[in-house]
Amino acid sequence: MQRTTTAAAVASLLAAAALGLAPHQAQAAPAPAAAVTADASSELRFHDIPGSGGITLKGNVFTPAGAEAGRKYPLIVLPTSWGMPQIEYLAQAKQLADSGYVVVSYTSRGFWLSGGQIEVAGPPDIADVSAVIDWALAHTAADPDRIGLGGVSYGAGISLLASAHDPRVKAVVALSGWADLIESIYSGRTQHLQAAGMLGAAGFLTGRPGPELQSILGDFLGSRLDREQQMIEWGKQRSAAEQVDRINANGAAIMLGNAWGDTIFPPNQYAEFFEKLTGPKRLEFRPGDHATAEATGLLGLPNDTWTNAHRWFDRYLKGERNGVDTEAPVQLKSRSDGGYEGYADWKSVGAAGTEKLPLSDSEHLFANVDSGANGGVIFLSSILDQLVKAPPAASIPLLPRAFAAVWQSGRYDEPRRVRGTVEVHTTVTPTKGDGTFVAYLYDVGPLGIGKLVSNAPYTFHGRTPGQAFGVDLELFSTAYDVPAGHRLALVIDTVDPLYIEHNPTGAQLTFSSPRTDPSYVSVPLREQ
């Protein structure tokens, strides 16, 4: 009954926010310290919280039920996701408060009724986190020695960056976030069109993008190569991977969670960041798309991701011996079954064996035409995979060979459990100096229907036409079981709606396998 009541309250508040709180309607903000009774055991209070640079952040506070005067409680600060209002974490904040935390959530600057402009986790956003902590220590029963940060997506990215700058932070839970912004939306030197477009549109609808963001987004979507290095430096400043030494020096316990099919922040960059952390750490990957693995928990419903997030905070802010630190630090859930697999580290994933499939036949294709092989649609495709195991599919025998290069393995007598990061090595000869191609790995059934296992784009500029060059491309990490009787197929084409392509009119690509440098696809496997 409590979960149902909380879920209904959250749904009502989200609907009200979406319908009635446009970003410019500052006069509609709740008055400071306005109280809203959530149930008999707790009280929700809305506050105007001073942010950095003199702006006001719209926030709310939950305190433990029956909090004792003079007693200090561990503090958790939750910055909101991109485009979300301050009530995003209402259900989780209440649950945490009921278990003994002071929880402060606030709308990130530039969105909805909070002041300032959207800075995309820039220095003002990081300073906001410290300002909110200062305010909480001054106005609530928060314990200065037990401070945690958490969040989903944008809130996760801000939390990771803040842990590099504020040594008071002892624990972080970063869900569906990024550690490397460049590798997230510009992997393979290719703009992730749908991801960037969605973020840009949501920013303009729910907030106030600053001139720097507007300029960067315009240059990015406009393929301004003369501005590429400036965009990369801008992204590095907003990437926790560039500040991992400071995070390690501060020593916060870091829990990372993401989905295999995250079309905004693919899993590879989280895994690489995880390996560089030296303090207490945990990495969880599950089926789904961006923020879908933890979505039900935001409505107060049972959710594995949030359950483990609570355990993580309990261990490193309360000191509880709940076993979360003795479990295998890497926890994976395959897209093909419901069980969890534990690994000592990311390097151990897929380390049981690697299958190399030769790409021996030379393939020639014409660019600028979508062959029918593609990575699907942002959110929709990976959600279908998560809920009904229906990833993007293509009929491999019917792919037009003029526009798609295809290599297939033999049929497998036993299942193949793909785990980790598939790598493609090939030699490309272009007819133009610029170009884009996308590699797809498919699980092909007896009827020739291929289900997408993974994909990744690759773009090149300034190459000499007619001169071959080698390419090493990592596909997005995954956990997928190929049934016995199926085969694997690697498909390469040049157009995918997920990405911006850079193939000039009339461009052609040849993929070859020189004897001195054979081409192959390397598939990491779990033990049979």
Short mmCIF file of C-alpha atoms in Angstrom, two decimals:
data_model
loop_
_atom_site.label_atom_id
_atom_site.label_comp_id
_atom_site.label_asym_id
_atom_site.label_seq_id
_atom_site.Cartn_x
_atom_site.Cartn_y
_atom_site.Cartn_z
CA MET A 1 0.00 0.00 0.00
CA GLN A 2 2.87 2.36 0.85
CA ARG A 3 4.56 1.71 -2.51
CA THR A 4 1.30 2.23 -4.37
CA THR A 5 0.60 5.49 -2.55
CA THR A 6 4.09 6.80 -3.20
CA ALA A 7 3.98 5.82 -6.87
CA ALA A 8 0.65 7.58 -7.29
CA ALA A 9 2.01 10.70 -5.62
CA VAL A 10 5.07 10.74 -7.84
CA ALA A 11 3.01 10.20 -10.99
CA SER A 12 0.68 13.05 -10.04
CA LEU A 13 3.55 15.41 -9.29
CA LEU A 14 5.37 14.52 -12.51
CA ALA A 15 2.21 15.15 -14.51
CA ALA A 16 1.68 18.46 -12.78
CA ALA A 17 5.27 19.47 -13.44
CA ALA A 18 5.06 18.54 -17.10
CA LEU A 19 1.78 20.39 -17.62
CA GLY A 20 2.12 23.40 -15.40
CA LEU A 21 5.71 24.34 -14.60
CA ALA A 22 7.28 25.79 -17.72
CA PRO A 23 10.87 26.98 -17.22
CA HIS A 24 9.94 30.66 -17.30
CA GLN A 25 7.16 30.42 -14.69
CA ALA A 26 9.25 31.39 -11.69
CA GLN A 27 6.23 32.87 -9.94
CA ALA A 28 4.70 29.38 -9.70
CA ALA A 29 7.53 28.05 -7.51
CA PRO A 30 6.66 26.58 -4.11
CA ALA A 31 7.38 28.93 -1.26
CA PRO A 32 10.58 28.21 0.68
CA ALA A 33 10.18 25.47 3.28
CA ALA A 34 6.64 24.63 2.17
CA ALA A 35 5.61 21.33 3.77
CA VAL A 36 3.78 18.52 2.01
CA THR A 37 2.77 15.47 4.02
CA ALA A 38 3.77 12.27 2.17
CA ASP A 39 2.33 9.94 4.82
CA ALA A 40 2.14 9.59 8.58
CA SER A 41 5.83 8.75 8.91
CA SER A 42 7.51 11.53 6.95
CA GLU A 43 7.21 15.07 5.71
CA LEU A 44 8.42 16.53 2.42
CA ARG A 45 9.60 20.13 2.50
CA PHE A 46 10.36 22.29 -0.53
CA HIS A 47 13.16 24.84 -0.23
CA ASP A 48 14.89 27.58 -2.18
CA ILE A 49 18.56 26.59 -1.90
CA PRO A 50 21.38 29.04 -2.71
CA GLY A 51 23.51 27.72 -5.57
CA SER A 52 26.89 28.92 -6.73
CA GLY A 53 27.19 32.35 -8.29
CA GLY A 54 24.13 33.71 -6.49
CA ILE A 55 21.43 31.67 -8.27
CA THR A 56 18.57 29.85 -6.54
CA LEU A 57 18.06 26.11 -6.89
CA LYS A 58 14.64 24.60 -6.34
CA GLY A 59 14.97 21.68 -3.97
CA ASN A 60 13.25 19.48 -1.44
CA VAL A 61 14.30 17.74 1.75
CA PHE A 62 13.30 14.52 3.43
CA THR A 63 14.41 13.90 7.01
CA PRO A 64 14.24 10.59 8.89
CA ALA A 65 10.93 9.84 10.49
CA GLY A 66 11.03 10.77 14.16
CA ALA A 67 14.39 12.51 13.84
CA GLU A 68 15.84 13.22 17.27
CA ALA A 69 16.86 16.75 18.18
CA GLY A 70 20.63 17.14 18.18
CA ARG A 71 21.30 13.85 16.37
CA LYS A 72 23.13 13.86 13.04
CA TYR A 73 22.13 11.66 10.09
CA PRO A 74 24.00 10.73 6.92
CA LEU A 75 23.27 13.05 4.00
CA ILE A 76 22.49 12.10 0.40
CA VAL A 77 22.32 14.79 -2.30
CA LEU A 78 20.51 13.96 -5.55
CA PRO A 79 20.89 16.36 -8.53
CA THR A 80 18.12 15.83 -11.07
CA SER A 81 18.40 14.29 -14.52
CA TRP A 82 18.48 16.34 -17.72
CA GLY A 83 15.13 18.04 -18.13
CA MET A 84 13.61 16.66 -14.91
CA PRO A 85 12.12 18.73 -12.04
CA GLN A 86 13.01 18.44 -8.38
CA ILE A 87 10.40 15.80 -7.62
CA GLU A 88 12.13 13.19 -9.78
CA TYR A 89 13.53 11.25 -6.80
CA LEU A 90 10.57 11.67 -4.49
CA ALA A 91 9.91 7.95 -4.00
CA GLN A 92 13.54 6.98 -3.51
CA ALA A 93 14.24 9.98 -1.28
CA LYS A 94 11.37 8.99 0.99
CA GLN A 95 12.59 5.39 1.23
CA LEU A 96 16.08 6.56 2.06
CA ALA A 97 14.79 9.00 4.66
CA ASP A 98 12.66 6.30 6.25
CA SER A 99 15.83 4.23 6.64
CA GLY A 100 17.71 7.01 8.38
CA TYR A 101 19.04 9.55 5.85
CA VAL A 102 18.64 13.25 5.28
CA VAL A 103 17.97 13.47 1.53
CA VAL A 104 18.23 16.69 -0.47
CA SER A 105 17.16 16.71 -4.11
CA TYR A 106 17.32 19.74 -6.34
CA THR A 107 16.60 20.75 -9.93
CA SER A 108 19.89 21.19 -11.75
CA ARG A 109 20.67 24.76 -12.76
CA GLY A 110 19.16 26.04 -15.96
CA PHE A 111 16.18 23.65 -15.86
CA TRP A 112 12.59 24.38 -14.87
CA LEU A 113 12.44 26.81 -11.93
CA SER A 114 16.08 26.69 -10.86
CA GLY A 115 18.14 29.73 -11.77
CA GLY A 116 21.03 30.07 -14.16
CA GLN A 117 21.57 28.50 -17.55
CA ILE A 118 22.27 24.93 -18.61
CA GLU A 119 26.01 24.37 -18.22
CA VAL A 120 26.15 20.62 -19.07
CA ALA A 121 27.94 19.59 -15.87
CA GLY A 122 30.33 22.51 -16.17
CA PRO A 123 32.14 24.14 -13.24
CA PRO A 124 29.03 26.02 -12.00
CA ASP A 125 27.12 22.71 -11.76
CA ILE A 126 29.94 21.14 -9.74
CA ALA A 127 30.07 24.20 -7.48
CA ASP A 128 26.30 23.86 -7.00
CA VAL A 129 26.77 20.43 -5.43
CA SER A 130 29.15 21.83 -2.82
CA ALA A 131 26.80 24.76 -2.20
CA VAL A 132 23.89 22.37 -1.62
CA ILE A 133 26.02 20.34 0.80
CA ASP A 134 26.95 23.54 2.67
CA TRP A 135 23.30 24.52 2.89
CA ALA A 136 22.24 21.07 4.09
CA LEU A 137 24.88 21.06 6.82
CA ALA A 138 23.67 24.47 7.98
CA HIS A 139 19.90 23.85 7.78
CA THR A 140 19.32 20.13 8.36
CA ALA A 141 20.47 17.37 10.70
CA ALA A 142 23.07 16.24 8.15
CA ASP A 143 26.31 14.69 9.38
CA PRO A 144 29.38 16.37 7.77
CA ASP A 145 31.34 13.12 7.97
CA ARG A 146 28.78 10.98 6.12
CA ILE A 147 27.90 12.55 2.78
CA GLY A 148 26.82 10.75 -0.37
CA LEU A 149 25.84 11.78 -3.89
CA GLY A 150 23.63 10.02 -6.38
CA GLY A 151 21.54 10.42 -9.46
CA VAL A 152 20.33 9.17 -12.79
CA SER A 153 21.80 10.31 -16.14
CA TYR A 154 22.70 13.99 -15.80
CA GLY A 155 22.58 13.68 -12.02
CA ALA A 156 24.99 10.75 -12.25
CA GLY A 157 27.48 12.67 -14.37
CA ILE A 158 27.36 15.69 -12.05
CA SER A 159 27.79 13.45 -9.00
CA LEU A 160 30.90 11.74 -10.39
CA LEU A 161 32.49 15.07 -11.28
CA ALA A 162 31.61 16.57 -7.90
CA SER A 163 33.31 13.67 -6.10
CA ALA A 164 36.56 14.81 -7.75
CA HIS A 165 36.21 18.32 -6.33
CA ASP A 166 34.62 17.90 -2.89
CA PRO A 167 36.55 15.57 -0.55
CA ARG A 168 33.62 15.52 1.88
CA VAL A 169 31.83 13.07 -0.44
CA LYS A 170 32.24 9.51 0.85
CA ALA A 171 29.96 7.54 -1.51
CA VAL A 172 28.51 7.96 -5.01
CA VAL A 173 25.82 6.05 -6.90
CA ALA A 174 25.90 7.04 -10.59
CA LEU A 175 23.15 5.40 -12.66
CA SER A 176 22.88 5.61 -16.48
CA GLY A 177 25.48 8.35 -16.52
CA TRP A 178 28.68 9.11 -18.35
CA ALA A 179 32.33 9.14 -17.39
CA ASP A 180 33.59 10.13 -20.84
CA LEU A 181 31.30 12.53 -22.70
CA ILE A 182 33.28 12.27 -25.94
CA GLU A 183 33.12 8.48 -26.07
CA SER A 184 29.42 8.67 -25.24
CA ILE A 185 28.13 10.85 -28.08
CA TYR A 186 31.15 11.03 -30.42
CA SER A 187 32.53 7.50 -30.38
CA GLY A 188 34.38 6.45 -33.51
CA ARG A 189 34.63 10.17 -34.33
CA THR A 190 30.97 9.97 -35.30
CA GLN A 191 28.16 12.21 -34.01
CA HIS A 192 25.42 10.24 -32.32
CA LEU A 193 22.65 12.17 -34.03
CA GLN A 194 19.53 10.94 -32.25
CA ALA A 195 21.15 11.12 -28.81
CA ALA A 196 22.47 14.66 -29.26
CA GLY A 197 19.26 15.80 -30.95
CA MET A 198 17.10 14.43 -28.15
CA LEU A 199 19.24 16.06 -25.45
CA GLY A 200 19.23 19.37 -27.31
CA ALA A 201 15.47 19.34 -27.81
CA ALA A 202 14.79 18.42 -24.18
CA GLY A 203 17.11 21.18 -23.02
CA PHE A 204 15.28 23.83 -25.03
CA LEU A 205 11.87 22.53 -23.93
CA THR A 206 12.57 22.33 -20.19
CA GLY A 207 15.37 24.79 -19.59
CA ARG A 208 17.56 27.65 -20.73
CA PRO A 209 20.63 26.55 -22.70
CA GLY A 210 23.46 29.04 -22.33
CA PRO A 211 25.26 30.56 -25.31
CA GLU A 212 28.18 28.14 -24.93
CA LEU A 213 25.91 25.09 -25.11
CA GLN A 214 24.01 26.51 -28.07
CA SER A 215 27.27 27.14 -29.90
CA ILE A 216 28.70 23.69 -29.10
CA LEU A 217 25.49 21.92 -30.10
CA GLY A 218 25.27 23.85 -33.36
CA ASP A 219 28.90 23.08 -34.23
CA PHE A 220 28.45 19.42 -33.28
CA LEU A 221 25.31 18.78 -35.30
CA GLY A 222 26.63 20.97 -38.11
CA SER A 223 29.78 18.82 -38.43
CA ARG A 224 32.12 21.78 -37.96
CA LEU A 225 35.47 19.99 -38.24
CA ASP A 226 37.31 23.29 -37.78
CA ARG A 227 35.77 23.37 -34.28
CA GLU A 228 36.38 19.70 -33.48
CA GLN A 229 39.27 20.20 -31.06
CA GLN A 230 37.40 22.91 -29.13
CA MET A 231 34.40 20.59 -28.81
CA ILE A 232 36.62 17.77 -27.58
CA GLU A 233 38.23 20.01 -24.95
CA TRP A 234 34.79 21.19 -23.85
CA GLY A 235 33.72 17.55 -23.45
CA LYS A 236 36.87 16.57 -21.56
CA GLN A 237 36.21 19.29 -18.98
CA ARG A 238 32.88 17.57 -18.34
CA SER A 239 34.21 14.00 -18.14
CA ALA A 240 34.99 12.27 -14.85
CA ALA A 241 37.43 10.02 -16.71
CA GLU A 242 39.68 13.06 -17.10
CA GLN A 243 39.63 13.59 -13.33
CA VAL A 244 39.92 10.00 -12.13
CA ASP A 245 43.16 10.74 -10.24
CA ARG A 246 41.35 13.33 -8.11
CA ILE A 247 38.45 10.95 -7.54
CA ASN A 248 40.85 8.22 -6.43
CA ALA A 249 42.71 10.66 -4.17
CA ASN A 250 39.47 11.67 -2.45
CA GLY A 251 38.61 8.00 -1.96
CA ALA A 252 34.82 8.00 -2.38
CA ALA A 253 33.18 4.59 -2.85
CA ILE A 254 31.80 4.58 -6.41
CA MET A 255 28.90 2.48 -7.68
CA LEU A 256 28.17 2.62 -11.43
CA GLY A 257 25.07 1.23 -13.13
CA ASN A 258 24.05 1.24 -16.78
CA ALA A 259 22.14 -0.66 -19.46
CA TRP A 260 23.63 -2.65 -22.34
CA GLY A 261 21.54 -0.79 -24.90
CA ASP A 262 21.99 2.75 -23.58
CA THR A 263 21.74 4.85 -26.74
CA ILE A 264 22.92 8.04 -25.03
CA PHE A 265 25.76 6.81 -22.80
CA PRO A 266 26.91 3.41 -24.16
CA PRO A 267 28.40 1.02 -21.58
CA ASN A 268 32.01 0.88 -22.85
CA GLN A 269 33.03 4.22 -21.38
CA TYR A 270 31.67 3.27 -17.92
CA ALA A 271 33.57 -0.02 -17.96
CA GLU A 272 36.85 1.68 -18.90
CA PHE A 273 36.36 4.26 -16.16
CA PHE A 274 35.56 1.55 -13.61
CA GLU A 275 38.88 -0.16 -14.30
CA LYS A 276 40.76 3.07 -13.44
CA LEU A 277 39.11 3.49 -10.03
CA THR A 278 41.25 2.38 -7.08
CA GLY A 279 38.83 2.81 -4.19
CA PRO A 280 35.75 0.76 -3.28
CA LYS A 281 33.80 0.27 -6.50
CA ARG A 282 30.96 -1.65 -8.12
CA LEU A 283 29.78 -1.94 -11.73
CA GLU A 284 26.35 -3.20 -12.79
CA PHE A 285 25.08 -3.73 -16.35
CA ARG A 286 21.55 -4.85 -17.22
CA PRO A 287 19.33 -5.05 -20.31
CA GLY A 288 17.56 -1.87 -21.38
CA ASP A 289 18.19 1.63 -22.68
CA HIS A 290 18.98 4.94 -21.10
CA ALA A 291 17.61 5.09 -17.52
CA THR A 292 15.14 2.23 -18.13
CA ALA A 293 16.88 -0.17 -15.73
CA GLU A 294 16.13 2.12 -12.78
CA ALA A 295 12.87 3.66 -14.04
CA THR A 296 10.44 1.59 -11.97
CA GLY A 297 12.37 2.47 -8.83
CA LEU A 298 11.66 6.14 -9.42
CA LEU A 299 7.99 5.24 -8.94
CA GLY A 300 8.72 3.45 -5.69
CA LEU A 301 8.35 -0.02 -7.17
CA PRO A 302 10.75 -2.92 -6.45
CA ASN A 303 13.91 -2.43 -8.47
CA ASP A 304 17.27 -4.23 -8.32
CA THR A 305 19.28 -1.17 -9.25
CA TRP A 306 17.88 0.97 -6.45
CA THR A 307 18.02 -1.89 -3.95
CA ASN A 308 21.76 -2.15 -4.53
CA ALA A 309 22.10 1.63 -4.45
CA HIS A 310 20.58 1.65 -0.96
CA ARG A 311 22.91 -1.17 0.11
CA TRP A 312 25.87 0.80 -1.23
CA PHE A 313 24.95 3.91 0.75
CA ASP A 314 24.22 1.82 3.85
CA ARG A 315 27.65 0.21 3.67
CA TYR A 316 29.71 3.36 3.08
CA LEU A 317 27.69 6.01 4.90
CA LYS A 318 26.27 3.97 7.79
CA GLY A 319 28.98 1.35 8.04
CA GLU A 320 26.54 -1.54 7.82
CA ARG A 321 28.08 -4.96 7.08
CA ASN A 322 25.47 -5.93 4.49
CA GLY A 323 27.80 -7.87 2.19
CA VAL A 324 27.70 -5.51 -0.79
CA ASP A 325 31.46 -5.00 -0.52
CA THR A 326 32.21 -8.74 -0.41
CA GLU A 327 30.27 -9.58 -3.58
CA ALA A 328 31.97 -9.70 -6.97
CA PRO A 329 32.36 -6.01 -7.88
CA VAL A 330 31.18 -6.50 -11.47
CA GLN A 331 27.57 -7.70 -11.75
CA LEU A 332 26.12 -8.44 -15.18
CA LYS A 333 22.68 -9.49 -16.30
CA SER A 334 22.56 -11.05 -19.75
CA ARG A 335 20.08 -9.83 -22.35
CA SER A 336 19.11 -13.46 -22.91
CA ASP A 337 18.24 -14.71 -19.41
CA GLY A 338 17.33 -13.38 -15.99
CA GLY A 339 20.35 -14.41 -13.91
CA TYR A 340 23.23 -12.33 -12.59
CA GLU A 341 26.89 -13.12 -13.20
CA GLY A 342 29.67 -11.89 -10.94
CA TYR A 343 33.23 -11.03 -12.02
CA ALA A 344 36.28 -9.84 -10.14
CA ASP A 345 36.85 -6.99 -12.61
CA TRP A 346 35.93 -5.89 -16.13
CA LYS A 347 38.97 -7.59 -17.63
CA SER A 348 37.57 -10.93 -16.45
CA VAL A 349 34.40 -10.46 -18.49
CA GLY A 350 34.80 -12.51 -21.63
CA ALA A 351 38.26 -13.65 -20.55
CA ALA A 352 37.33 -17.35 -20.62
CA GLY A 353 37.93 -17.42 -24.36
CA THR A 354 37.94 -15.34 -27.50
CA GLU A 355 36.69 -16.53 -30.87
CA LYS A 356 38.26 -14.91 -33.90
CA LEU A 357 36.13 -15.02 -37.02
CA PRO A 358 38.11 -14.29 -40.19
CA LEU A 359 36.86 -11.61 -42.57
CA SER A 360 38.73 -13.13 -45.45
CA ASP A 361 36.58 -12.19 -48.44
CA SER A 362 37.10 -8.76 -49.94
CA GLU A 363 33.87 -6.73 -49.95
CA HIS A 364 33.11 -3.64 -52.03
CA LEU A 365 30.12 -1.39 -51.34
CA PHE A 366 28.60 1.88 -52.45
CA ALA A 367 27.99 4.52 -49.75
CA ASN A 368 25.02 6.80 -49.03
CA VAL A 369 22.34 4.07 -49.06
CA ASP A 370 20.83 2.43 -45.96
CA SER A 371 21.03 -1.31 -46.55
CA GLY A 372 18.39 -2.12 -43.94
CA ALA A 373 20.90 -3.03 -41.26
CA ASN A 374 20.76 -0.44 -38.48
CA GLY A 375 20.94 0.05 -34.74
CA GLY A 376 17.24 0.83 -34.32
CA VAL A 377 15.61 3.87 -32.76
CA ILE A 378 16.79 5.65 -29.64
CA PHE A 379 14.99 4.30 -26.52
CA LEU A 380 12.36 2.26 -28.38
CA SER A 381 14.56 -0.53 -29.75
CA SER A 382 16.47 -1.31 -26.56
CA ILE A 383 13.32 -1.10 -24.46
CA LEU A 384 11.72 -3.73 -26.70
CA ASP A 385 14.84 -5.83 -26.21
CA GLN A 386 14.60 -5.34 -22.45
CA LEU A 387 10.91 -6.18 -22.14
CA VAL A 388 10.26 -8.80 -24.84
CA LYS A 389 13.78 -9.67 -26.09
CA ALA A 390 13.08 -8.16 -29.51
CA PRO A 391 16.20 -6.23 -30.59
CA PRO A 392 16.49 -4.63 -34.04
CA ALA A 393 16.43 -7.33 -36.72
CA ALA A 394 17.32 -7.72 -40.39
CA SER A 395 17.04 -10.47 -42.97
CA ILE A 396 20.71 -11.15 -43.60
CA PRO A 397 20.27 -13.03 -46.93
CA LEU A 398 18.17 -10.16 -48.31
CA LEU A 399 20.58 -7.34 -47.47
CA PRO A 400 21.61 -5.74 -50.79
CA ARG A 401 25.27 -6.63 -51.25
CA ALA A 402 25.96 -3.47 -53.23
CA PHE A 403 25.35 -1.47 -50.04
CA ALA A 404 26.23 -3.96 -47.28
CA ALA A 405 29.32 -6.09 -46.66
CA VAL A 406 28.44 -9.41 -45.00
CA TRP A 407 30.56 -12.13 -43.39
CA GLN A 408 29.07 -15.14 -41.55
CA SER A 409 30.39 -17.86 -39.28
CA GLY A 410 29.40 -21.48 -39.54
CA ARG A 411 26.47 -22.80 -37.51
CA TYR A 412 27.30 -23.42 -33.88
CA ASP A 413 26.73 -26.83 -32.32
CA GLU A 414 26.70 -25.24 -28.85
CA PRO A 415 25.52 -21.88 -27.56
CA ARG A 416 27.94 -18.97 -27.60
CA ARG A 417 27.75 -16.66 -24.61
CA VAL A 418 29.06 -13.33 -25.84
CA ARG A 419 30.36 -11.22 -22.95
CA GLY A 420 32.14 -7.91 -23.09
CA THR A 421 33.44 -5.91 -26.03
CA VAL A 422 33.51 -7.29 -29.57
CA GLU A 423 36.40 -5.91 -31.65
CA VAL A 424 36.62 -5.56 -35.42
CA HIS A 425 39.93 -5.29 -37.27
CA THR A 426 39.85 -4.62 -40.99
CA THR A 427 41.52 -2.77 -43.85
CA VAL A 428 39.57 -0.06 -45.67
CA THR A 429 40.25 1.51 -49.04
CA PRO A 430 38.08 4.58 -49.76
CA THR A 431 37.47 6.40 -53.02
CA LYS A 432 37.02 9.68 -51.12
CA GLY A 433 39.00 11.31 -48.33
CA ASP A 434 36.10 11.30 -45.84
CA GLY A 435 33.62 8.62 -44.93
CA THR A 436 31.55 6.77 -42.35
CA PHE A 437 30.66 3.13 -41.89
CA VAL A 438 28.80 1.23 -39.19
CA ALA A 439 29.60 -2.33 -38.11
CA TYR A 440 26.86 -4.62 -36.77
CA LEU A 441 27.12 -8.05 -35.18
CA TYR A 442 24.01 -10.21 -35.65
CA ASP A 443 22.76 -13.48 -34.19
CA VAL A 444 21.39 -15.22 -37.29
CA GLY A 445 18.73 -17.91 -36.92
CA PRO A 446 17.93 -20.82 -39.28
CA LEU A 447 15.63 -18.63 -41.42
CA GLY A 448 18.31 -15.97 -41.91
CA ILE A 449 16.75 -13.40 -39.56
CA GLY A 450 19.50 -11.61 -37.67
CA LYS A 451 18.97 -10.13 -34.21
CA LEU A 452 21.31 -7.29 -33.35
CA VAL A 453 23.97 -8.20 -30.81
CA SER A 454 25.95 -4.96 -30.98
CA ASN A 455 27.08 -2.16 -33.29
CA ALA A 456 29.33 0.91 -33.48
CA PRO A 457 30.12 3.66 -36.01
CA TYR A 458 33.46 4.76 -37.45
CA THR A 459 34.28 7.98 -39.31
CA PHE A 460 37.46 9.08 -41.03
CA HIS A 461 38.57 12.40 -42.49
CA GLY A 462 41.48 13.50 -44.61
CA ARG A 463 42.45 10.09 -45.97
CA THR A 464 44.12 9.67 -49.36
CA PRO A 465 41.62 8.25 -51.89
CA GLY A 466 42.66 4.83 -53.11
CA GLN A 467 45.10 4.27 -50.24
CA ALA A 468 44.27 1.47 -47.77
CA PHE A 469 44.41 1.97 -44.01
CA GLY A 470 43.77 -0.26 -41.01
CA VAL A 471 40.84 0.15 -38.64
CA ASP A 472 40.35 -1.19 -35.12
CA LEU A 473 36.80 -0.66 -33.92
CA GLU A 474 35.25 -1.65 -30.58
CA LEU A 475 31.53 -2.40 -30.73
CA PHE A 476 29.36 -1.43 -27.77
CA SER A 477 29.80 -3.89 -24.90
CA THR A 478 27.08 -6.45 -24.35
CA ALA A 479 26.06 -9.78 -22.81
CA TYR A 480 24.14 -11.93 -25.28
CA ASP A 481 23.64 -15.70 -25.70
CA VAL A 482 23.68 -17.08 -29.25
CA PRO A 483 21.60 -20.32 -29.34
CA ALA A 484 22.92 -23.59 -30.75
CA GLY A 485 22.12 -23.92 -34.46
CA HIS A 486 22.57 -20.17 -35.03
CA ARG A 487 25.53 -18.32 -36.51
CA LEU A 488 27.13 -14.91 -36.10
CA ALA A 489 27.24 -12.39 -38.93
CA LEU A 490 29.20 -9.17 -39.23
CA VAL A 491 27.52 -6.59 -41.46
CA ILE A 492 28.97 -3.24 -42.49
CA ASP A 493 27.08 -0.47 -44.25
CA THR A 494 27.36 3.31 -44.46
CA VAL A 495 24.05 4.80 -43.28
CA ASP A 496 22.29 4.51 -39.92
CA PRO A 497 19.63 6.91 -38.57
CA LEU A 498 21.34 6.87 -35.17
CA TYR A 499 24.42 8.62 -36.50
CA ILE A 500 25.54 11.47 -38.75
CA GLU A 501 27.36 10.03 -41.78
CA HIS A 502 30.14 11.75 -43.71
CA ASN A 503 30.15 9.92 -47.05
CA PRO A 504 30.50 12.24 -50.06
CA THR A 505 28.24 11.65 -53.05
CA GLY A 506 29.47 8.70 -55.07
CA ALA A 507 31.79 7.39 -52.34
CA GLN A 508 32.72 3.71 -52.30
CA LEU A 509 34.49 1.57 -49.71
CA THR A 510 36.42 -1.67 -50.09
CA PHE A 511 37.06 -3.93 -47.08
CA SER A 512 39.94 -6.34 -47.60
CA SER A 513 42.09 -8.78 -45.64
CA PRO A 514 45.77 -8.53 -46.61
CA ARG A 515 47.88 -11.62 -45.97
CA THR A 516 50.25 -9.56 -43.82
CA ASP A 517 47.41 -8.09 -41.76
CA PRO A 518 44.34 -10.36 -41.84
CA SER A 519 40.93 -8.91 -40.99
CA TYR A 520 38.83 -10.47 -38.27
CA VAL A 521 36.11 -9.95 -35.68
CA SER A 522 37.10 -10.93 -32.14
CA VAL A 523 34.20 -12.19 -29.99
CA PRO A 524 34.78 -12.48 -26.20
CA LEU A 525 33.02 -15.48 -24.66
CA ARG A 526 32.03 -16.71 -21.25
CA GLU A 527 32.90 -20.31 -20.45
CA GLN A 528 30.38 -22.80 -21.80
#
